[in-house]
mmCIF file of C-alpha atoms in Angstrom:
data_model
loop_
_atom_site.group_PDB
_atom_site.id
_atom_site.type_symbol
_atom_site.label_atom_id
_atom_site.label_comp_id
_atom_site.label_asym_id
_atom_site.label_seq_id
_atom_site.Cartn_x
_atom_site.Cartn_y
_atom_site.Cartn_z
ATOM 1 C CA MET A 1 19.766 4.989 4.112
ATOM 2 C CA ASN A 2 23.454 5.198 5.113
ATOM 3 C CA THR A 3 24.937 6.239 8.444
ATOM 4 C CA GLN A 4 25.757 9.747 7.275
ATOM 5 C CA GLN A 5 22.162 10.306 6.188
ATOM 6 C CA LEU A 6 20.928 8.969 9.514
ATOM 7 C CA ARG A 7 23.159 11.355 11.423
ATOM 8 C CA ARG A 8 21.787 14.257 9.386
ATOM 9 C CA LEU A 9 18.257 13.065 10.170
ATOM 10 C CA LEU A 10 18.942 12.856 13.882
ATOM 11 C CA CYS A 11 20.542 16.295 13.819
ATOM 12 C CA SER A 12 17.494 17.738 12.051
ATOM 13 C CA LEU A 13 15.161 16.103 14.542
ATOM 14 C CA SER A 14 17.132 17.496 17.452
ATOM 15 C CA ILE A 15 16.945 21.011 16.008
ATOM 16 C CA LEU A 16 13.170 20.697 15.563
ATOM 17 C CA ILE A 17 12.785 19.618 19.153
ATOM 18 C CA LEU A 18 15.286 21.846 20.894
ATOM 19 C CA LEU A 19 14.913 25.177 19.134
ATOM 20 C CA PRO A 20 11.354 25.925 20.337
ATOM 21 C CA LEU A 21 12.463 25.023 23.854
ATOM 22 C CA ALA A 22 15.734 26.941 23.966
ATOM 23 C CA GLY A 23 16.371 28.242 27.454
ATOM 24 C CA CYS A 24 13.484 26.246 28.909
ATOM 25 C CA TRP A 25 14.064 24.032 31.957
ATOM 26 C CA SER A 26 11.940 21.255 30.387
ATOM 27 C CA SER A 27 13.857 20.985 27.081
ATOM 28 C CA LYS A 28 14.433 17.448 25.818
ATOM 29 C CA GLU A 29 18.093 16.488 25.422
ATOM 30 C CA ILE A 30 18.664 14.536 22.205
ATOM 31 C CA GLU A 31 20.684 11.855 24.036
ATOM 32 C CA ASN A 32 17.675 11.094 26.236
ATOM 33 C CA LEU A 33 15.214 10.513 23.400
ATOM 34 C CA GLY A 34 14.298 7.353 21.549
ATOM 35 C CA PHE A 35 12.647 8.265 18.250
ATOM 36 C CA ILE A 36 9.907 5.784 17.300
ATOM 37 C CA VAL A 37 10.078 5.565 13.500
ATOM 38 C CA GLY A 38 7.819 2.562 12.965
ATOM 39 C CA THR A 39 5.386 0.267 14.801
ATOM 40 C CA ALA A 40 4.204 -3.296 14.155
ATOM 41 C CA LEU A 41 1.062 -4.861 15.639
ATOM 42 C CA ASP A 42 0.584 -8.630 15.913
ATOM 43 C CA LEU A 43 -2.085 -10.857 17.454
ATOM 44 C CA GLU A 44 -0.983 -13.443 19.979
ATOM 45 C CA LYS A 45 -2.864 -16.298 21.649
ATOM 46 C CA LYS A 46 -5.992 -15.489 23.612
ATOM 47 C CA ASP A 47 -5.691 -13.832 26.994
ATOM 48 C CA PRO A 48 -6.250 -16.669 29.544
ATOM 49 C CA ASP A 49 -7.328 -14.233 32.266
ATOM 50 C CA HIS A 50 -9.955 -12.232 30.359
ATOM 51 C CA ASN A 51 -10.939 -14.543 27.492
ATOM 52 C CA GLY A 52 -9.843 -11.848 25.042
ATOM 53 C CA HIS A 53 -6.943 -11.285 22.677
ATOM 54 C CA LEU A 54 -3.356 -10.334 23.389
ATOM 55 C CA LEU A 55 -1.597 -7.773 21.247
ATOM 56 C CA THR A 56 2.145 -7.567 20.640
ATOM 57 C CA VAL A 57 3.391 -4.064 19.879
ATOM 58 C CA THR A 58 6.854 -3.711 18.343
ATOM 59 C CA ASN A 59 8.373 -0.233 18.210
ATOM 60 C CA GLN A 60 11.379 0.564 16.055
ATOM 61 C CA PHE A 61 13.641 3.096 17.758
ATOM 62 C CA VAL A 62 16.405 5.301 16.399
ATOM 63 C CA THR A 63 18.610 6.796 19.112
ATOM 64 C CA SER A 64 21.893 8.636 19.360
ATOM 65 C CA GLU A 65 23.544 5.308 20.226
ATOM 66 C CA THR A 66 22.179 3.331 17.263
ATOM 67 C CA ILE A 67 23.328 5.997 14.834
ATOM 68 C CA GLY A 68 26.505 7.152 16.558
ATOM 69 C CA SER A 69 27.946 3.675 16.978
ATOM 70 C CA GLY A 70 26.519 2.100 13.840
ATOM 71 C CA THR A 71 29.999 1.858 12.319
ATOM 72 C CA LYS A 72 33.466 1.899 13.764
ATOM 73 C CA ASP A 73 36.737 1.740 11.813
ATOM 74 C CA GLY A 74 34.733 0.884 8.700
ATOM 75 C CA LYS A 75 33.096 -2.124 10.393
ATOM 76 C CA THR A 76 29.461 -2.415 11.391
ATOM 77 C CA GLN A 77 29.101 -2.777 15.153
ATOM 78 C CA GLN A 78 25.321 -2.900 15.621
ATOM 79 C CA LYS A 79 22.049 -2.284 13.850
ATOM 80 C CA ALA A 80 21.105 1.281 12.951
ATOM 81 C CA TYR A 81 17.826 0.710 14.827
ATOM 82 C CA LYS A 82 16.531 -1.061 17.912
ATOM 83 C CA ASN A 83 13.252 -2.993 18.046
ATOM 84 C CA ILE A 84 11.453 -3.474 21.358
ATOM 85 C CA SER A 85 8.312 -5.621 21.733
ATOM 86 C CA GLU A 86 5.756 -5.826 24.509
ATOM 87 C CA THR A 87 2.542 -7.876 24.785
ATOM 88 C CA GLY A 88 -0.739 -6.847 26.430
ATOM 89 C CA ASP A 89 -4.497 -6.706 25.980
ATOM 90 C CA ALA A 90 -4.644 -3.081 24.736
ATOM 91 C CA ALA A 91 -2.256 -0.767 22.883
ATOM 92 C CA LEU A 92 -1.717 2.033 25.424
ATOM 93 C CA PRO A 93 -1.012 -0.094 28.539
ATOM 94 C CA THR A 94 1.301 -2.242 26.425
ATOM 95 C CA LEU A 95 3.220 0.806 25.247
ATOM 96 C CA ARG A 96 3.452 2.124 28.818
ATOM 97 C CA ASN A 97 4.918 -1.211 29.949
ATOM 98 C CA MET A 98 7.598 -0.730 27.315
ATOM 99 C CA ILE A 99 8.915 2.186 29.389
ATOM 100 C CA LEU A 100 10.157 -0.346 31.926
ATOM 101 C CA ARG A 101 12.542 -1.780 29.335
ATOM 102 C CA ILE A 102 14.070 1.301 27.740
ATOM 103 C CA ASP A 103 16.327 4.016 29.107
ATOM 104 C CA LYS A 104 15.053 6.676 26.679
ATOM 105 C CA ARG A 105 11.997 8.875 26.556
ATOM 106 C CA ALA A 106 9.937 7.436 23.672
ATOM 107 C CA PHE A 107 9.160 10.160 21.119
ATOM 108 C CA ALA A 108 6.579 9.196 18.448
ATOM 109 C CA GLU A 109 6.066 12.460 16.556
ATOM 110 C CA HIS A 110 8.363 11.236 13.786
ATOM 111 C CA SER A 111 6.772 7.804 13.427
ATOM 112 C CA LYS A 112 6.644 6.888 9.755
ATOM 113 C CA VAL A 113 4.714 3.639 9.413
ATOM 114 C CA LEU A 114 2.287 1.307 11.186
ATOM 115 C CA VAL A 115 2.261 -2.332 10.027
ATOM 116 C CA ILE A 116 -0.626 -4.619 11.032
ATOM 117 C CA GLY A 117 -0.121 -8.376 11.050
ATOM 118 C CA GLU A 118 -2.302 -10.674 8.949
ATOM 119 C CA GLU A 119 -3.864 -12.635 11.826
ATOM 120 C CA LEU A 120 -4.679 -9.443 13.722
ATOM 121 C CA ALA A 121 -6.284 -7.864 10.630
ATOM 122 C CA ARG A 122 -8.384 -10.992 10.039
ATOM 123 C CA THR A 123 -9.530 -11.285 13.669
ATOM 124 C CA LEU A 124 -10.182 -7.732 14.895
ATOM 125 C CA ASN A 125 -11.679 -4.905 12.881
ATOM 126 C CA LEU A 126 -9.325 -2.075 11.998
ATOM 127 C CA GLN A 127 -11.437 0.505 13.803
ATOM 128 C CA GLN A 128 -10.636 -1.256 17.093
ATOM 129 C CA THR A 129 -7.007 -1.861 16.195
ATOM 130 C CA LEU A 130 -6.285 1.729 15.153
ATOM 131 C CA ASP A 131 -8.398 3.505 17.782
ATOM 132 C CA PHE A 132 -5.472 4.426 20.042
ATOM 133 C CA PHE A 133 -3.230 5.491 17.165
ATOM 134 C CA ILE A 134 -5.924 7.729 15.681
ATOM 135 C CA ARG A 135 -6.599 9.332 19.081
ATOM 136 C CA GLU A 136 -2.964 9.705 20.143
ATOM 137 C CA GLN A 137 -1.953 13.335 19.634
ATOM 138 C CA GLU A 138 1.725 12.481 19.433
ATOM 139 C CA MET A 139 1.197 10.187 16.439
ATOM 140 C CA ARG A 140 1.851 11.703 13.031
ATOM 141 C CA PRO A 141 -1.401 11.764 10.951
ATOM 142 C CA SER A 142 0.627 11.169 7.781
ATOM 143 C CA GLY A 143 1.924 7.849 9.108
ATOM 144 C CA LEU A 144 1.565 5.069 6.553
ATOM 145 C CA ILE A 145 -0.700 2.028 7.149
ATOM 146 C CA LEU A 146 0.367 -1.368 5.764
ATOM 147 C CA ILE A 147 -0.886 -4.942 6.159
ATOM 148 C CA ALA A 148 1.743 -7.662 6.566
ATOM 149 C CA ARG A 149 1.423 -11.133 5.172
ATOM 150 C CA GLU A 150 2.003 -13.256 8.281
ATOM 151 C CA ARG A 151 3.663 -11.351 11.175
ATOM 152 C CA ALA A 152 4.092 -7.576 11.100
ATOM 153 C CA SER A 153 7.168 -7.544 13.344
ATOM 154 C CA GLY A 154 9.167 -9.303 10.609
ATOM 155 C CA THR A 155 8.794 -6.286 8.327
ATOM 156 C CA LEU A 156 10.724 -4.163 10.836
ATOM 157 C CA GLU A 157 13.786 -6.392 10.582
ATOM 158 C CA SER A 158 16.601 -6.170 8.046
ATOM 159 C CA LYS A 159 19.623 -8.386 7.394
ATOM 160 C CA ASN A 160 21.522 -5.235 6.394
ATOM 161 C CA LEU A 161 22.584 -3.618 9.645
ATOM 162 C CA VAL A 162 22.826 -0.074 8.248
ATOM 163 C CA ASP A 163 19.243 -0.068 6.960
ATOM 164 C CA ILE A 164 16.250 1.180 8.931
ATOM 165 C CA PRO A 165 13.232 -0.860 7.753
ATOM 166 C CA ALA A 166 10.643 1.828 8.642
ATOM 167 C CA PHE A 167 12.432 4.305 6.370
ATOM 168 C CA GLN A 168 12.754 1.659 3.643
ATOM 169 C CA LEU A 169 8.993 1.089 3.658
ATOM 170 C CA ILE A 170 8.327 4.796 3.182
ATOM 171 C CA GLU A 171 10.819 5.042 0.335
ATOM 172 C CA MET A 172 9.245 2.008 -1.352
ATOM 173 C CA THR A 173 5.807 3.668 -1.441
ATOM 174 C CA GLN A 174 7.272 6.491 -3.506
ATOM 175 C CA GLY A 175 7.607 4.008 -6.371
ATOM 176 C CA HIS A 176 3.850 4.022 -7.002
ATOM 177 C CA ASP A 177 4.415 6.733 -9.616
ATOM 178 C CA ARG A 178 6.518 4.319 -11.686
ATOM 179 C CA THR A 179 4.587 1.067 -11.427
ATOM 180 C CA THR A 180 1.024 -0.243 -11.389
ATOM 181 C CA LYS A 181 1.962 -2.772 -8.676
ATOM 182 C CA ILE A 182 1.995 -0.342 -5.715
ATOM 183 C CA LEU A 183 -1.017 1.448 -4.231
ATOM 184 C CA PRO A 184 -0.994 5.170 -3.464
ATOM 185 C CA PRO A 185 -0.059 5.628 0.226
ATOM 186 C CA MET A 186 -2.820 5.183 2.827
ATOM 187 C CA THR A 187 -2.279 7.340 5.912
ATOM 188 C CA LEU A 188 -3.893 7.436 9.347
ATOM 189 C CA THR A 189 -5.836 10.517 8.268
ATOM 190 C CA LYS A 190 -7.187 8.921 5.074
ATOM 191 C CA ILE A 191 -8.108 5.587 6.617
ATOM 192 C CA GLN A 192 -10.566 7.154 9.077
ATOM 193 C CA GLY A 193 -12.928 8.022 6.234
ATOM 194 C CA LYS A 194 -12.545 4.548 4.731
ATOM 195 C CA LEU A 195 -13.384 2.846 8.008
ATOM 196 C CA GLN A 196 -16.474 4.987 8.558
ATOM 197 C CA SER A 197 -17.801 4.674 5.000
ATOM 198 C CA GLY A 198 -18.898 1.044 5.256
ATOM 199 C CA SER A 199 -17.321 0.379 1.848
ATOM 200 C CA SER A 200 -14.645 -2.188 1.095
ATOM 201 C CA PHE A 201 -11.162 -0.891 0.291
ATOM 202 C CA LEU A 202 -7.540 -1.875 -0.264
ATOM 203 C CA LEU A 203 -4.362 -1.438 1.755
ATOM 204 C CA GLN A 204 -0.834 -2.050 0.533
ATOM 205 C CA SER A 205 0.482 -5.430 1.681
ATOM 206 C CA VAL A 206 4.096 -6.165 2.557
ATOM 207 C CA SER A 207 6.090 -9.343 3.201
ATOM 208 C CA SER A 208 9.368 -10.155 4.887
ATOM 209 C CA ILE A 209 11.308 -12.899 3.131
ATOM 210 C CA LYS A 210 14.683 -13.926 4.575
ATOM 211 C CA GLY A 211 15.278 -10.495 6.055
ATOM 212 C CA GLU A 212 14.196 -8.584 2.946
ATOM 213 C CA ILE A 213 10.958 -6.607 2.779
ATOM 214 C CA LYS A 214 8.873 -6.489 -0.389
ATOM 215 C CA PHE A 215 5.522 -5.045 -1.412
ATOM 216 C CA THR A 216 3.301 -7.959 -2.407
ATOM 217 C CA GLY A 217 -0.001 -6.764 -3.837
ATOM 218 C CA ALA A 218 -2.883 -5.527 -1.704
ATOM 219 C CA ALA A 219 -4.989 -6.485 1.291
ATOM 220 C CA VAL A 220 -8.779 -6.529 0.796
ATOM 221 C CA ILE A 221 -10.605 -4.926 3.738
ATOM 222 C CA LYS A 222 -14.290 -5.837 3.834
ATOM 223 C CA GLY A 223 -16.586 -2.846 4.342
ATOM 224 C CA LYS A 224 -19.143 -4.526 6.597
ATOM 225 C CA THR A 225 -16.592 -5.876 9.058
ATOM 226 C CA ASN A 226 -13.506 -3.665 8.521
ATOM 227 C CA LYS A 227 -11.515 -6.913 8.651
ATOM 228 C CA LEU A 228 -9.019 -8.462 6.262
ATOM 229 C CA SER A 229 -10.821 -10.691 3.790
ATOM 230 C CA GLY A 230 -7.811 -11.774 1.732
ATOM 231 C CA PHE A 231 -5.108 -10.572 -0.615
ATOM 232 C CA LEU A 232 -4.659 -9.571 -4.244
ATOM 233 C CA ASN A 233 -1.324 -10.492 -5.802
ATOM 234 C CA GLU A 234 0.848 -8.045 -7.724
ATOM 235 C CA GLU A 235 -0.722 -8.882 -11.086
ATOM 236 C CA GLU A 236 -4.228 -8.449 -9.709
ATOM 237 C CA LEU A 237 -3.209 -5.102 -8.229
ATOM 238 C CA GLU A 238 -2.155 -4.067 -11.743
ATOM 239 C CA GLY A 239 -5.719 -4.759 -12.876
ATOM 240 C CA ILE A 240 -7.071 -2.621 -10.015
ATOM 241 C CA THR A 241 -4.820 0.275 -11.063
ATOM 242 C CA TRP A 242 -6.170 0.125 -14.604
ATOM 243 C CA ILE A 243 -9.759 0.088 -13.330
ATOM 244 C CA SER A 244 -9.163 3.107 -11.100
ATOM 245 C CA GLY A 245 -7.172 4.970 -13.763
ATOM 246 C CA LYS A 246 -4.892 6.314 -11.028
ATOM 247 C CA GLY A 247 -1.647 4.888 -12.349
ATOM 248 C CA LYS A 248 1.029 7.447 -13.205
ATOM 249 C CA GLY A 249 3.494 5.060 -14.764
ATOM 250 C CA GLY A 250 4.298 1.423 -15.268
ATOM 251 C CA LEU A 251 4.695 -1.259 -17.922
ATOM 252 C CA VAL A 252 2.482 -3.686 -19.824
ATOM 253 C CA ARG A 253 4.315 -6.812 -20.980
ATOM 254 C CA SER A 254 2.664 -8.672 -23.834
ATOM 255 C CA PHE A 255 3.747 -10.877 -26.755
ATOM 256 C CA ASP A 256 3.530 -10.595 -30.527
ATOM 257 C CA ASP A 257 2.319 -13.312 -32.910
ATOM 258 C CA GLU A 258 5.709 -15.017 -32.717
ATOM 259 C CA GLY A 259 5.713 -15.081 -28.929
ATOM 260 C CA LEU A 260 8.352 -12.361 -28.621
ATOM 261 C CA PRO A 261 8.002 -9.780 -25.796
ATOM 262 C CA ILE A 262 6.586 -6.305 -26.358
ATOM 263 C CA VAL A 263 6.845 -3.806 -23.482
ATOM 264 C CA TYR A 264 4.415 -0.887 -23.488
ATOM 265 C CA GLU A 265 5.409 1.922 -21.118
ATOM 266 C CA ILE A 266 2.496 3.928 -19.695
ATOM 267 C CA LEU A 267 2.743 7.689 -20.160
ATOM 268 C CA SER A 268 -0.852 8.458 -19.166
ATOM 269 C CA MET A 269 -3.932 6.578 -18.016
ATOM 270 C CA LYS A 270 -7.605 7.486 -17.711
ATOM 271 C CA SER A 271 -10.591 5.456 -16.555
ATOM 272 C CA VAL A 272 -14.296 6.274 -16.730
ATOM 273 C CA ILE A 273 -16.999 4.184 -15.043
ATOM 274 C CA LYS A 274 -20.556 4.600 -16.332
ATOM 275 C CA SER A 275 -23.472 3.087 -14.437
ATOM 276 C CA HIS A 276 -26.726 1.938 -16.023
ATOM 277 C CA VAL A 277 -30.049 1.067 -14.424
ATOM 278 C CA ASP A 278 -32.816 -0.759 -16.286
ATOM 279 C CA GLY A 279 -35.619 -1.603 -13.895
ATOM 280 C CA ASN A 280 -33.919 -3.658 -11.180
ATOM 281 C CA ARG A 281 -30.932 -4.445 -13.382
ATOM 282 C CA ILE A 282 -27.686 -2.591 -12.672
ATOM 283 C CA SER A 283 -24.712 -2.715 -15.031
ATOM 284 C CA PHE A 284 -21.493 -0.798 -15.660
ATOM 285 C CA ASP A 285 -19.353 0.241 -18.580
ATOM 286 C CA LEU A 286 -15.642 0.574 -17.847
ATOM 287 C CA ILE A 287 -13.826 2.718 -20.429
ATOM 288 C CA ILE A 288 -10.030 2.921 -20.218
ATOM 289 C CA GLU A 289 -7.719 5.029 -22.342
ATOM 290 C CA SER A 290 -3.942 5.246 -22.224
ATOM 291 C CA GLU A 291 -1.087 6.744 -24.159
ATOM 292 C CA GLY A 292 2.350 5.224 -24.055
ATOM 293 C CA ARG A 293 5.473 4.196 -25.891
ATOM 294 C CA ILE A 294 7.177 1.039 -27.034
ATOM 295 C CA ALA A 295 9.902 0.693 -24.422
ATOM 296 C CA GLU A 296 11.172 -2.667 -25.656
ATOM 297 C CA HIS A 297 10.475 -5.244 -28.328
ATOM 298 C CA TRP A 298 12.457 -8.267 -29.441
ATOM 299 C CA ASP A 299 11.409 -8.700 -33.070
ATOM 300 C CA VAL A 300 14.412 -7.358 -34.999
ATOM 301 C CA SER A 301 12.698 -8.035 -38.311
ATOM 302 C CA GLU A 302 9.962 -5.484 -37.661
ATOM 303 C CA LYS A 303 10.152 -1.725 -38.083
ATOM 304 C CA ASP A 304 8.740 -0.283 -34.896
ATOM 305 C CA PHE A 305 7.788 2.919 -36.731
ATOM 306 C CA GLU A 306 5.637 1.123 -39.324
ATOM 307 C CA ASN A 307 1.908 1.579 -38.751
ATOM 308 C CA GLY A 308 1.150 -2.116 -39.184
ATOM 309 C CA TYR A 309 3.552 -3.139 -36.441
ATOM 310 C CA LEU A 310 2.410 -0.367 -34.099
ATOM 311 C CA LYS A 311 -1.214 -1.465 -34.494
ATOM 312 C CA ARG A 312 -0.287 -5.068 -33.692
ATOM 313 C CA ALA A 313 1.699 -3.886 -30.667
ATOM 314 C CA GLU A 314 -1.296 -1.840 -29.478
ATOM 315 C CA GLN A 315 -3.619 -4.809 -29.928
ATOM 316 C CA ALA A 316 -1.290 -7.115 -27.986
ATOM 317 C CA SER A 317 -1.073 -4.603 -25.129
ATOM 318 C CA VAL A 318 -4.854 -4.081 -25.117
ATOM 319 C CA LYS A 319 -5.350 -7.835 -24.876
ATOM 320 C CA GLU A 320 -3.039 -8.015 -21.862
ATOM 321 C CA VAL A 321 -4.728 -5.092 -20.059
ATOM 322 C CA LYS A 322 -8.138 -6.678 -20.623
ATOM 323 C CA ARG A 323 -6.821 -9.950 -19.194
ATOM 324 C CA LEU A 324 -5.543 -8.165 -16.074
ATOM 325 C CA ILE A 325 -8.884 -6.405 -15.576
ATOM 326 C CA ARG A 326 -10.968 -9.521 -16.236
ATOM 327 C CA ASN A 327 -8.972 -11.589 -13.754
ATOM 328 C CA VAL A 328 -9.188 -9.085 -10.906
ATOM 329 C CA LEU A 329 -12.884 -8.378 -11.525
ATOM 330 C CA ASN A 330 -13.531 -12.104 -11.251
ATOM 331 C CA LYS A 331 -11.726 -12.209 -7.901
ATOM 332 C CA MET A 332 -13.416 -9.056 -6.596
ATOM 333 C CA GLN A 333 -16.889 -10.206 -7.566
ATOM 334 C CA HIS A 334 -16.771 -13.939 -6.950
ATOM 335 C CA THR A 335 -13.962 -14.701 -4.490
ATOM 336 C CA TYR A 336 -14.184 -11.747 -2.097
ATOM 337 C CA GLN A 337 -17.499 -10.160 -3.104
ATOM 338 C CA ALA A 338 -15.977 -6.754 -2.424
ATOM 339 C CA ASP A 339 -16.169 -3.595 -4.509
ATOM 340 C CA VAL A 340 -12.803 -1.921 -3.959
ATOM 341 C CA SER A 341 -12.710 0.116 -7.185
ATOM 342 C CA GLY A 342 -15.475 2.685 -6.864
ATOM 343 C CA PHE A 343 -18.305 1.133 -8.890
ATOM 344 C CA GLY A 344 -20.730 1.673 -6.025
ATOM 345 C CA ASN A 345 -19.614 5.257 -5.599
ATOM 346 C CA LYS A 346 -20.357 5.933 -9.268
ATOM 347 C CA LEU A 347 -23.829 4.413 -8.854
ATOM 348 C CA ARG A 348 -24.369 6.597 -5.761
ATOM 349 C CA ILE A 349 -23.576 9.738 -7.769
ATOM 350 C CA GLU A 350 -25.526 8.906 -10.939
ATOM 351 C CA TYR A 351 -28.499 7.022 -9.446
ATOM 352 C CA PRO A 352 -28.782 8.092 -5.778
ATOM 353 C CA TYR A 353 -32.304 6.677 -5.355
ATOM 354 C CA VAL A 354 -31.139 3.260 -6.566
ATOM 355 C CA TRP A 355 -28.068 3.437 -4.339
ATOM 356 C CA GLU A 356 -30.244 3.975 -1.252
ATOM 357 C CA LYS A 357 -31.947 0.665 -1.989
ATOM 358 C CA VAL A 358 -28.805 -1.409 -2.527
ATOM 359 C CA LYS A 359 -26.092 0.234 -0.403
ATOM 360 C CA LYS A 360 -26.703 -1.934 2.665
ATOM 361 C CA ASP A 361 -25.777 -5.117 0.795
ATOM 362 C CA TRP A 362 -23.808 -3.535 -2.033
ATOM 363 C CA ASP A 363 -20.881 -5.967 -1.973
ATOM 364 C CA GLN A 364 -23.288 -8.871 -2.445
ATOM 365 C CA THR A 365 -25.164 -7.029 -5.222
ATOM 366 C CA PHE A 366 -21.872 -6.058 -6.867
ATOM 367 C CA SER A 367 -20.884 -9.722 -7.124
ATOM 368 C CA GLU A 368 -23.702 -10.258 -9.653
ATOM 369 C CA VAL A 369 -23.468 -7.020 -11.650
ATOM 370 C CA PRO A 370 -22.334 -7.290 -15.309
ATOM 371 C CA ILE A 371 -19.364 -5.061 -16.225
ATOM 372 C CA ARG A 372 -18.419 -4.353 -19.824
ATOM 373 C CA CYS A 373 -14.840 -3.284 -20.418
ATOM 374 C CA GLU A 374 -13.441 -1.197 -23.292
ATOM 375 C CA VAL A 375 -9.701 -0.494 -23.556
ATOM 376 C CA LYS A 376 -7.940 1.827 -25.986
ATOM 377 C CA LEU A 377 -4.151 2.174 -25.923
ATOM 378 C CA THR A 378 -2.327 4.561 -28.240
ATOM 379 C CA ILE A 379 1.390 4.347 -28.930
ATOM 380 C CA LYS A 380 2.606 7.939 -29.194
ATOM 381 C CA ASP A 381 6.318 7.279 -29.006
ATOM 382 C CA TYR A 382 8.236 4.363 -30.480
ATOM 383 C CA GLY A 383 11.754 5.371 -29.562
ATOM 384 C CA THR A 384 14.681 5.854 -31.898
ATOM 385 C CA SER A 385 15.593 2.232 -32.470
ATOM 386 C CA ASP A 386 16.480 1.560 -36.116
ATOM 387 C CA HIS A 387 16.855 -2.024 -37.312
#
């Protein structure tokens, strides 16, 4: 986001704040406000006084100064944001202590994202961590929740001084419609139901590498503990998207018999999970259908509109999708023992009496359940390439 866009944003925010208060003695002057646009939470060493944990809260501020003096004579003078960190044993007192270090009135109604550090997510359950932010009336319910690999505060830093990392993170989530490697956004409102359900689930994970932020798969949150159990990489997240059938776009890269790349572009995706119960034996059928197009292939000797080649391309893509699904199912069932794709929910709907018996230890039961997978991909469009 460039400086001009930031100025427009600040102007819009000021109008939203000042118009309802026009003529009121308590109106908030824009110059006196520090807009919190993102927050990072990290775990520090144990509190020596209370034998508990210390929490570092990092707020990312946008103010009239950071935007107004971001550039001068074509040269960057300072960052377009200001990060302030404070450490304490609970979120609210820590945030109140931050007041002692800033000359602006902190305004959180436009906060975009909350990033939780890896060590914090592994140590404390998310219900505890998010309690204040869920209760706080000034927090935006649509704020995005992310899990950082390593420290969360690093994801609110950028080597490009005109960028605002909190805004970048929001813009990056919008790419989930075009790839199977990004989860649909998880907000403060949505996560409350997840935390109370007792079921395992996924959150988008993010990394900061040399001042650049990148989405890096997903964090596995264990249902029994509401703690971080581990991570899925980007390829494994692709498998999850196929299982859920919630992908709206993306690519499947496979290879033909000669080892040359074939790229299948997803136009539609559908997944159906069917549960089966035979005595005490539970099993699932996973049926996936997709329509797509050949977006790229490297074999110039083949005619991409010939049925024989299209069938081979479909088969190669099916093989790759099955590999993605098989790999992530293996990790879900045997590494993490966590059902994050709705198999238990399907069993609850179709066999409620069975679900009542197994729901308490479902993740453990799920780790031993056989799952049969069927994939059908149909190439509906092969482009206009003519060799």
